[in-house]
Amino acid sequence: MDPINQEEKLLQAINDLRSIGLANDSITTIKYLPAVSGSFAKYPENVHPRLVEALKEKGFESLYTHQRLAWEKTQEGGNIVVVTPTASGKTLCYNLPVLNRLLQDPSSRAIYLFPTKALSQDQRSELDEIIELLKEKVRIFTYDGDTPQDARKAIRNQGHIIITNPDMLHSGILPHHTKWIKLFENLKYVVIDELHNYRGVFGSHVANVIRRLKRIANFYGSKPQFILSTATIANPVEMAQKMIEEPVELIAENGAPRGEKYFVFYTPPVINAQLGIRRSYLNEARRIASIFLKHGLQTIVFAQSRLLTEVLVTYLKEDIEKGLMDTGLIRGYRGGYLPIKRREIEKGLREGKILGVVSTNALELGIDIGTLDVAVLAGYPGTIASTWQRAGRAGRKTGKSAAVLVASSSPLDQFIIHHPDYFFSSPPEMALINPDNLSILLSHVQCAAFELPFEDGEKFGSVEINELLKLLEEEQMLHHTQNKWFWTSEAYPADAISLRSISSDNFVVVDVTEKPKVIAEVDFSSALTTLHPKAIYICEGEQYFVEEFNYQERKAYVKKTEVDYFTDAIDYTNIKILDEFNHQELPHGSVSHGEVHVATQVVGFKKIKFHTMENVGSGELQLPQNEMSTTGFWLTISPELYRTLPFTAEQRLNGLFGLSYVLHHVAPLFLMCDLHDLGVAIGDNFSGDSVPPRGLPGRQKYMTDSERFKKFFSPDFSPNIFLYDNFPGGIGLSPVLFELQKTLLEACLKTIEACPCEAGCPSCVGPVMESGEKAKPVAEMILRKLLLTPA
């Protein structure tokens, strides 16, 4: 397409969108990001001449300044973390030193770790192209679950660069290190790409896998250098150092050029001001994408789930594919598609044969799909880093491009959309991991002991593990002799440990629609809320009705169904404070951080209609209680403030539910975590009892008849609102909330203030039906008094 013609079409489409936005007050900002010219550097003289020749032949006439700096730091022997935007040439920051080393010393080896198979495949083809031009025998192999058994021996013996993922390293390489002697004896580099993806439970596991990798490398006499790369996050050096437990140098000055970009923030118009109900964000995303597609602009639409991806593909096909000639212009892309189908779609995008693609986060990472014109994000992806990565899929080189963020009704989306300055300023999110979580640590100490015996006094990474080794000896997994701890169990520990969950005690989902077959595995903590009897379980866009939930056998039996609602479990959580680590007084209250005991029981469920999110029914349940110790952050409201609020006792309680709703939904803004990674509950600071949720079946009777619950209406009631790490032992979320408490409370107040609803809605304190009467003014007044902000 003629670039001038394309730019005219883009500006015309943005004007069409601006007209719609002005008509219904939907656009909060159109941010113009000017073009940035590149900053270049010559190839260093100590790069192998054949490598320079091959790269120039591939079109890389010179290096960007950050690539040159990365080269210099790696040649000094240090570890580096590269933090530059999408399409800035991060790949060459590690390919250059690795390939150069292999040309100088063909016995050298490297491991490349990628979070997804698709990304591994893409980076593999990038390397293959360079090596073809090099005309040298550099052997690169992908080693993952799809690698045929008969090819594995050759890979172990011959591979110079092994491209794999953390799961395969954990269960397929490290436990069999004796078959990989050549790799570990000569291991010079370990590349960890997309570091920001390794956060929370997964990241905490991966950090322990790296401890095991370093331990085995050390056993074979090698000490590899680490090259890490990440999207823009607030704490790249801290995160990288926690991951590898070694000093790391930061490379953050981006030298790559960037084309002009228009970034539009769009919120669906309010159609019911009283209830704060907005038009469906999915329909608005469809309408916006259609504007660009009808102008012939190549567009990617990001949806939040596999189900929504398929829904949007259907909608856009209706809008764009009007005749036989148009068939195939709109495609979907997500996990669950066969690799051959995904490769075909990627090729169609690169060649311009596909006009529009709707994708899950599968295309967020650096898979090569060429240069697109527009990215439409249906819903805020949950982190600023992911938003920039998705927006970066359009206009990856030069020329004009556009990105449109279409907000859903959630408080997080609405906060971002109404505070564009916050979004466009410095990165506020921290990627958090806790490698020393006791459950995770113990799992990997078992794996490490299986791989190599521990010596007396040996640390695992930076952790003293003598007590853990004694515990495993008591469990008859280890035997202590001759100053060493030997693995004696017949079990193969890595097989039983998933890097995606803390407990290996998972539930199996069995589809009994026809012939019984296992369709999924769900971790223990999620199973009680997603697989309870009568739940609608969604897997790859298919809906299943849970017929039977067998707690003892850890199985759920499901049948296919088609309904217009999903289910949301109602749980009753009791929290007891075990230990207070930090405490800070506030005007009219305080904040604390410490260890808490959480007992949760699923007592019912709601049926929530798709798109409108209205409650269309409910049911009672009585499932076993789930208990854990974890870390939590809690906000305490003084009895003086609480009893002087000019509302009824019931309305004051509603305000607490509203405040807990907005705190829970806004907190992930700072934590780079999912909403489900945080639990929320309301309790009494003096007795430690918890307030029953508003959706609890028979709640009214509890509240009025029980002596235990009457205290919640007494003048001495001092409420605690808890946000806790929803994983045994904690994964490092709550300490950050304690540090950011003022920022968090201010963000919650801004969210409520910016919301146009009258009494509460999904965008601020929750729908009136759930939070109750006067929840919005009560929550707003509490926040103002805690922050000493005048009305």
mmCIF file with all atom_site columns, N, CA, C and O in Angstrom, residues 37-45 47 52 55-56 59-72 88 92-93 96 251 253-257:
data_model
loop_
_atom_site.group_PDB
_atom_site.id
_atom_site.type_symbol
_atom_site.label_atom_id
_atom_site.label_alt_id
_atom_site.label_comp_id
_atom_site.label_asym_id
_atom_site.label_entity_id
_atom_site.label_seq_id
_atom_site.pdbx_PDB_ins_code
_atom_site.Cartn_x
_atom_site.Cartn_y
_atom_site.Cartn_z
_atom_site.occupancy
_atom_site.B_iso_or_equiv
_atom_site.pdbx_formal_charge
_atom_site.auth_seq_id
_atom_site.auth_comp_id
_atom_site.auth_asym_id
_atom_site.auth_atom_id
_atom_site.pdbx_PDB_model_num
ATOM 1   N N  . SER A 1 37  ? 13.695 9.618   16.121 1.00 0.00 ? 37  SER A N  1
ATOM 2   C CA . SER A 1 37  ? 14.710 9.080   15.195 1.00 0.00 ? 37  SER A CA 1
ATOM 3   C C  . SER A 1 37  ? 15.647 8.148   15.959 1.00 0.00 ? 37  SER A C  1
ATOM 4   O O  . SER A 1 37  ? 15.815 8.257   17.172 1.00 0.00 ? 37  SER A O  1
ATOM 5   N N  . GLY A 1 38  ? 16.257 7.243   15.223 1.00 0.00 ? 38  GLY A N  1
ATOM 6   C CA . GLY A 1 38  ? 17.123 6.234   15.839 1.00 0.00 ? 38  GLY A CA 1
ATOM 7   C C  . GLY A 1 38  ? 18.472 6.795   16.248 1.00 0.00 ? 38  GLY A C  1
ATOM 8   O O  . GLY A 1 38  ? 18.929 7.818   15.738 1.00 0.00 ? 38  GLY A O  1
ATOM 9   N N  . SER A 1 39  ? 19.102 6.097   17.177 1.00 0.00 ? 39  SER A N  1
ATOM 10  C CA . SER A 1 39  ? 20.447 6.463   17.619 1.00 0.00 ? 39  SER A CA 1
ATOM 11  C C  . SER A 1 39  ? 21.338 5.256   17.333 1.00 0.00 ? 39  SER A C  1
ATOM 12  O O  . SER A 1 39  ? 21.122 4.172   17.892 1.00 0.00 ? 39  SER A O  1
ATOM 13  N N  . PHE A 1 40  ? 22.310 5.432   16.428 1.00 0.00 ? 40  PHE A N  1
ATOM 14  C CA . PHE A 1 40  ? 23.039 4.286   15.889 1.00 0.00 ? 40  PHE A CA 1
ATOM 15  C C  . PHE A 1 40  ? 24.508 4.252   16.344 1.00 0.00 ? 40  PHE A C  1
ATOM 16  O O  . PHE A 1 40  ? 25.061 5.263   16.767 1.00 0.00 ? 40  PHE A O  1
ATOM 17  N N  . ALA A 1 41  ? 25.093 3.063   16.251 1.00 0.00 ? 41  ALA A N  1
ATOM 18  C CA . ALA A 1 41  ? 26.517 2.888   16.599 1.00 0.00 ? 41  ALA A CA 1
ATOM 19  C C  . ALA A 1 41  ? 27.128 1.873   15.643 1.00 0.00 ? 41  ALA A C  1
ATOM 20  O O  . ALA A 1 41  ? 26.428 0.993   15.135 1.00 0.00 ? 41  ALA A O  1
ATOM 21  N N  . LYS A 1 42  ? 28.428 1.984   15.420 1.00 0.00 ? 42  LYS A N  1
ATOM 22  C CA . LYS A 1 42  ? 29.116 1.032   14.539 1.00 0.00 ? 42  LYS A CA 1
ATOM 23  C C  . LYS A 1 42  ? 29.252 -0.316  15.236 1.00 0.00 ? 42  LYS A C  1
ATOM 24  O O  . LYS A 1 42  ? 29.249 -0.404  16.465 1.00 0.00 ? 42  LYS A O  1
ATOM 25  N N  . TYR A 1 43  ? 29.456 -1.361  14.423 1.00 0.00 ? 43  TYR A N  1
ATOM 26  C CA . TYR A 1 43  ? 29.757 -2.679  14.990 1.00 0.00 ? 43  TYR A CA 1
ATOM 27  C C  . TYR A 1 43  ? 31.123 -2.615  15.675 1.00 0.00 ? 43  TYR A C  1
ATOM 28  O O  . TYR A 1 43  ? 32.078 -2.056  15.102 1.00 0.00 ? 43  TYR A O  1
ATOM 29  N N  . PRO A 1 44  ? 31.251 -3.150  16.883 1.00 0.00 ? 44  PRO A N  1
ATOM 30  C CA . PRO A 1 44  ? 32.564 -3.140  17.547 1.00 0.00 ? 44  PRO A CA 1
ATOM 31  C C  . PRO A 1 44  ? 33.578 -3.961  16.740 1.00 0.00 ? 44  PRO A C  1
ATOM 32  O O  . PRO A 1 44  ? 33.208 -4.914  16.046 1.00 0.00 ? 44  PRO A O  1
ATOM 33  N N  . GLU A 1 45  ? 34.834 -3.602  16.861 1.00 0.00 ? 45  GLU A N  1
ATOM 34  C CA . GLU A 1 45  ? 35.877 -4.273  16.080 1.00 0.00 ? 45  GLU A CA 1
ATOM 35  C C  . GLU A 1 45  ? 36.089 -5.723  16.504 1.00 0.00 ? 45  GLU A C  1
ATOM 36  O O  . GLU A 1 45  ? 36.576 -6.541  15.729 1.00 0.00 ? 45  GLU A O  1
ATOM 37  N N  . VAL A 1 47  ? 33.825 -7.915  17.112 1.00 0.00 ? 47  VAL A N  1
ATOM 38  C CA . VAL A 1 47  ? 32.786 -8.848  16.656 1.00 0.00 ? 47  VAL A CA 1
ATOM 39  C C  . VAL A 1 47  ? 33.358 -9.610  15.461 1.00 0.00 ? 47  VAL A C  1
ATOM 40  O O  . VAL A 1 47  ? 34.002 -9.023  14.585 1.00 0.00 ? 47  VAL A O  1
ATOM 41  N N  . VAL A 1 52  ? 29.358 -9.985  11.357 1.00 0.00 ? 52  VAL A N  1
ATOM 42  C CA . VAL A 1 52  ? 29.024 -8.621  10.906 1.00 0.00 ? 52  VAL A CA 1
ATOM 43  C C  . VAL A 1 52  ? 28.511 -8.672  9.469  1.00 0.00 ? 52  VAL A C  1
ATOM 44  O O  . VAL A 1 52  ? 27.484 -8.067  9.124  1.00 0.00 ? 52  VAL A O  1
ATOM 45  N N  . LEU A 1 55  ? 24.956 -10.144 9.340  1.00 0.00 ? 55  LEU A N  1
ATOM 46  C CA . LEU A 1 55  ? 23.946 -9.212  9.866  1.00 0.00 ? 55  LEU A CA 1
ATOM 47  C C  . LEU A 1 55  ? 23.692 -8.071  8.881  1.00 0.00 ? 55  LEU A C  1
ATOM 48  O O  . LEU A 1 55  ? 22.554 -7.635  8.691  1.00 0.00 ? 55  LEU A O  1
ATOM 49  N N  . LYS A 1 56  ? 24.765 -7.592  8.228  1.00 0.00 ? 56  LYS A N  1
ATOM 50  C CA . LYS A 1 56  ? 24.593 -6.522  7.234  1.00 0.00 ? 56  LYS A CA 1
ATOM 51  C C  . LYS A 1 56  ? 23.787 -7.030  6.039  1.00 0.00 ? 56  LYS A C  1
ATOM 52  O O  . LYS A 1 56  ? 22.942 -6.327  5.492  1.00 0.00 ? 56  LYS A O  1
ATOM 53  N N  . GLY A 1 59  ? 20.289 -6.889  6.597  1.00 0.00 ? 59  GLY A N  1
ATOM 54  C CA . GLY A 1 59  ? 19.693 -5.548  6.629  1.00 0.00 ? 59  GLY A CA 1
ATOM 55  C C  . GLY A 1 59  ? 20.072 -4.732  7.848  1.00 0.00 ? 59  GLY A C  1
ATOM 56  O O  . GLY A 1 59  ? 19.667 -3.588  7.992  1.00 0.00 ? 59  GLY A O  1
ATOM 57  N N  . PHE A 1 60  ? 20.874 -5.312  8.767  1.00 0.00 ? 60  PHE A N  1
ATOM 58  C CA . PHE A 1 60  ? 21.300 -4.576  9.958  1.00 0.00 ? 60  PHE A CA 1
ATOM 59  C C  . PHE A 1 60  ? 22.635 -3.892  9.652  1.00 0.00 ? 60  PHE A C  1
ATOM 60  O O  . PHE A 1 60  ? 23.710 -4.426  9.961  1.00 0.00 ? 60  PHE A O  1
ATOM 61  N N  . GLU A 1 61  ? 22.579 -2.710  9.018  1.00 0.00 ? 61  GLU A N  1
ATOM 62  C CA . GLU A 1 61  ? 23.792 -2.013  8.590  1.00 0.00 ? 61  GLU A CA 1
ATOM 63  C C  . GLU A 1 61  ? 24.647 -1.549  9.764  1.00 0.00 ? 61  GLU A C  1
ATOM 64  O O  . GLU A 1 61  ? 25.861 -1.459  9.676  1.00 0.00 ? 61  GLU A O  1
ATOM 65  N N  . SER A 1 62  ? 23.991 -1.213  10.872 1.00 0.00 ? 62  SER A N  1
ATOM 66  C CA . SER A 1 62  ? 24.715 -0.801  12.090 1.00 0.00 ? 62  SER A CA 1
ATOM 67  C C  . SER A 1 62  ? 23.889 -1.245  13.291 1.00 0.00 ? 62  SER A C  1
ATOM 68  O O  . SER A 1 62  ? 22.798 -1.798  13.149 1.00 0.00 ? 62  SER A O  1
ATOM 69  N N  . LEU A 1 63  ? 24.400 -0.984  14.474 1.00 0.00 ? 63  LEU A N  1
ATOM 70  C CA . LEU A 1 63  ? 23.679 -1.342  15.709 1.00 0.00 ? 63  LEU A CA 1
ATOM 71  C C  . LEU A 1 63  ? 22.955 -0.119  16.259 1.00 0.00 ? 63  LEU A C  1
ATOM 72  O O  . LEU A 1 63  ? 23.356 1.023   15.995 1.00 0.00 ? 63  LEU A O  1
ATOM 73  N N  . TYR A 1 64  ? 21.894 -0.351  17.033 1.00 0.00 ? 64  TYR A N  1
ATOM 74  C CA . TYR A 1 64  ? 21.335 0.737   17.841 1.00 0.00 ? 64  TYR A CA 1
ATOM 75  C C  . TYR A 1 64  ? 22.261 0.912   19.043 1.00 0.00 ? 64  TYR A C  1
ATOM 76  O O  . TYR A 1 64  ? 22.976 -0.017  19.439 1.00 0.00 ? 64  TYR A O  1
ATOM 77  N N  . THR A 1 65  ? 22.226 2.096   19.639 1.00 0.00 ? 65  THR A N  1
ATOM 78  C CA . THR A 1 65  ? 23.153 2.369   20.759 1.00 0.00 ? 65  THR A CA 1
ATOM 79  C C  . THR A 1 65  ? 22.951 1.402   21.929 1.00 0.00 ? 65  THR A C  1
ATOM 80  O O  . THR A 1 65  ? 23.914 1.010   22.582 1.00 0.00 ? 65  THR A O  1
ATOM 81  N N  . HIS A 1 66  ? 21.699 0.987   22.176 1.00 0.00 ? 66  HIS A N  1
ATOM 82  C CA . HIS A 1 66  ? 21.495 0.073   23.321 1.00 0.00 ? 66  HIS A CA 1
ATOM 83  C C  . HIS A 1 66  ? 22.052 -1.323  23.009 1.00 0.00 ? 66  HIS A C  1
ATOM 84  O O  . HIS A 1 66  ? 22.495 -2.033  23.913 1.00 0.00 ? 66  HIS A O  1
ATOM 85  N N  . GLN A 1 67  ? 22.049 -1.706  21.712 1.00 0.00 ? 67  GLN A N  1
ATOM 86  C CA . GLN A 1 67  ? 22.632 -3.002  21.338 1.00 0.00 ? 67  GLN A CA 1
ATOM 87  C C  . GLN A 1 67  ? 24.159 -2.970  21.515 1.00 0.00 ? 67  GLN A C  1
ATOM 88  O O  . GLN A 1 67  ? 24.753 -3.947  21.985 1.00 0.00 ? 67  GLN A O  1
ATOM 89  N N  . ARG A 1 68  ? 24.745 -1.837  21.173 1.00 0.00 ? 68  ARG A N  1
ATOM 90  C CA . ARG A 1 68  ? 26.202 -1.677  21.321 1.00 0.00 ? 68  ARG A CA 1
ATOM 91  C C  . ARG A 1 68  ? 26.577 -1.726  22.811 1.00 0.00 ? 68  ARG A C  1
ATOM 92  O O  . ARG A 1 68  ? 27.560 -2.367  23.207 1.00 0.00 ? 68  ARG A O  1
ATOM 93  N N  . LEU A 1 69  ? 25.781 -1.031  23.655 1.00 0.00 ? 69  LEU A N  1
ATOM 94  C CA . LEU A 1 69  ? 26.062 -1.009  25.089 1.00 0.00 ? 69  LEU A CA 1
ATOM 95  C C  . LEU A 1 69  ? 25.913 -2.415  25.693 1.00 0.00 ? 69  LEU A C  1
ATOM 96  O O  . LEU A 1 69  ? 26.725 -2.835  26.531 1.00 0.00 ? 69  LEU A O  1
ATOM 97  N N  . ALA A 1 70  ? 24.880 -3.139  25.230 1.00 0.00 ? 70  ALA A N  1
ATOM 98  C CA . ALA A 1 70  ? 24.663 -4.513  25.713 1.00 0.00 ? 70  ALA A CA 1
ATOM 99  C C  . ALA A 1 70  ? 25.878 -5.381  25.368 1.00 0.00 ? 70  ALA A C  1
ATOM 100 O O  . ALA A 1 70  ? 26.347 -6.184  26.188 1.00 0.00 ? 70  ALA A O  1
ATOM 101 N N  . TRP A 1 71  ? 26.403 -5.195  24.140 1.00 0.00 ? 71  TRP A N  1
ATOM 102 C CA . TRP A 1 71  ? 27.597 -5.941  23.717 1.00 0.00 ? 71  TRP A CA 1
ATOM 103 C C  . TRP A 1 71  ? 28.772 -5.642  24.657 1.00 0.00 ? 71  TRP A C  1
ATOM 104 O O  . TRP A 1 71  ? 29.453 -6.544  25.136 1.00 0.00 ? 71  TRP A O  1
ATOM 105 N N  . GLU A 1 72  ? 29.004 -4.355  24.918 1.00 0.00 ? 72  GLU A N  1
ATOM 106 C CA . GLU A 1 72  ? 30.152 -3.964  25.746 1.00 0.00 ? 72  GLU A CA 1
ATOM 107 C C  . GLU A 1 72  ? 30.067 -4.565  27.142 1.00 0.00 ? 72  GLU A C  1
ATOM 108 O O  . GLU A 1 72  ? 31.055 -5.061  27.683 1.00 0.00 ? 72  GLU A O  1
ATOM 109 N N  . SER A 1 88  ? 12.282 -3.045  19.392 1.00 0.00 ? 88  SER A N  1
ATOM 110 C CA . SER A 1 88  ? 13.460 -2.170  19.487 1.00 0.00 ? 88  SER A CA 1
ATOM 111 C C  . SER A 1 88  ? 14.747 -2.957  19.274 1.00 0.00 ? 88  SER A C  1
ATOM 112 O O  . SER A 1 88  ? 15.833 -2.463  19.538 1.00 0.00 ? 88  SER A O  1
ATOM 113 N N  . LEU A 1 92  ? 18.779 -8.870  19.228 1.00 0.00 ? 92  LEU A N  1
ATOM 114 C CA . LEU A 1 92  ? 20.188 -8.776  18.850 1.00 0.00 ? 92  LEU A CA 1
ATOM 115 C C  . LEU A 1 92  ? 21.086 -8.529  20.068 1.00 0.00 ? 92  LEU A C  1
ATOM 116 O O  . LEU A 1 92  ? 22.277 -8.842  20.043 1.00 0.00 ? 92  LEU A O  1
ATOM 117 N N  . CYS A 1 93  ? 20.504 -7.995  21.152 1.00 0.00 ? 93  CYS A N  1
ATOM 118 C CA . CYS A 1 93  ? 21.279 -7.772  22.384 1.00 0.00 ? 93  CYS A CA 1
ATOM 119 C C  . CYS A 1 93  ? 21.821 -9.087  22.936 1.00 0.00 ? 93  CYS A C  1
ATOM 120 O O  . CYS A 1 93  ? 22.880 -9.107  23.564 1.00 0.00 ? 93  CYS A O  1
ATOM 121 N N  . LEU A 1 96  ? 23.850 -11.398 19.388 1.00 0.00 ? 96  LEU A N  1
ATOM 122 C CA . LEU A 1 96  ? 25.190 -10.938 18.989 1.00 0.00 ? 96  LEU A CA 1
ATOM 123 C C  . LEU A 1 96  ? 26.288 -11.560 19.866 1.00 0.00 ? 96  LEU A C  1
ATOM 124 O O  . LEU A 1 96  ? 27.200 -12.218 19.348 1.00 0.00 ? 96  LEU A O  1
ATOM 125 N N  . ILE A 1 251 ? 20.310 -1.930  30.965 1.00 0.00 ? 251 ILE A N  1
ATOM 126 C CA . ILE A 1 251 ? 20.427 -1.286  29.645 1.00 0.00 ? 251 ILE A CA 1
ATOM 127 C C  . ILE A 1 251 ? 19.025 -0.761  29.322 1.00 0.00 ? 251 ILE A C  1
ATOM 128 O O  . ILE A 1 251 ? 18.117 -1.539  29.006 1.00 0.00 ? 251 ILE A O  1
ATOM 129 N N  . GLU A 1 253 ? 18.473 2.753   27.800 1.00 0.00 ? 253 GLU A N  1
ATOM 130 C CA . GLU A 1 253 ? 18.405 3.866   26.842 1.00 0.00 ? 253 GLU A CA 1
ATOM 131 C C  . GLU A 1 253 ? 18.116 3.322   25.449 1.00 0.00 ? 253 GLU A C  1
ATOM 132 O O  . GLU A 1 253 ? 18.986 2.747   24.817 1.00 0.00 ? 253 GLU A O  1
ATOM 133 N N  . ASN A 1 254 ? 16.895 3.481   24.986 1.00 0.00 ? 254 ASN A N  1
ATOM 134 C CA . ASN A 1 254 ? 16.485 2.898   23.713 1.00 0.00 ? 254 ASN A CA 1
ATOM 135 C C  . ASN A 1 254 ? 17.040 3.704   22.528 1.00 0.00 ? 254 ASN A C  1
ATOM 136 O O  . ASN A 1 254 ? 16.819 4.904   22.424 1.00 0.00 ? 254 ASN A O  1
ATOM 137 N N  . GLY A 1 255 ? 17.752 3.020   21.615 1.00 0.00 ? 255 GLY A N  1
ATOM 138 C CA . GLY A 1 255 ? 18.288 3.703   20.440 1.00 0.00 ? 255 GLY A CA 1
ATOM 139 C C  . GLY A 1 255 ? 17.476 3.468   19.175 1.00 0.00 ? 255 GLY A C  1
ATOM 140 O O  . GLY A 1 255 ? 17.819 3.979   18.109 1.00 0.00 ? 255 GLY A O  1
ATOM 141 N N  . ALA A 1 256 ? 16.390 2.664   19.273 1.00 0.00 ? 256 ALA A N  1
ATOM 142 C CA . ALA A 1 256 ? 15.618 2.322   18.067 1.00 0.00 ? 256 ALA A CA 1
ATOM 143 C C  . ALA A 1 256 ? 14.684 3.464   17.667 1.00 0.00 ? 256 ALA A C  1
ATOM 144 O O  . ALA A 1 256 ? 14.164 4.179   18.525 1.00 0.00 ? 256 ALA A O  1
ATOM 145 N N  . PRO A 1 257 ? 14.461 3.637   16.359 1.00 0.00 ? 257 PRO A N  1
ATOM 146 C CA . PRO A 1 257 ? 13.513 4.684   15.930 1.00 0.00 ? 257 PRO A CA 1
ATOM 147 C C  . PRO A 1 257 ? 12.075 4.259   16.187 1.00 0.00 ? 257 PRO A C  1
ATOM 148 O O  . PRO A 1 257 ? 11.798 3.079   16.375 1.00 0.00 ? 257 PRO A O  1
#
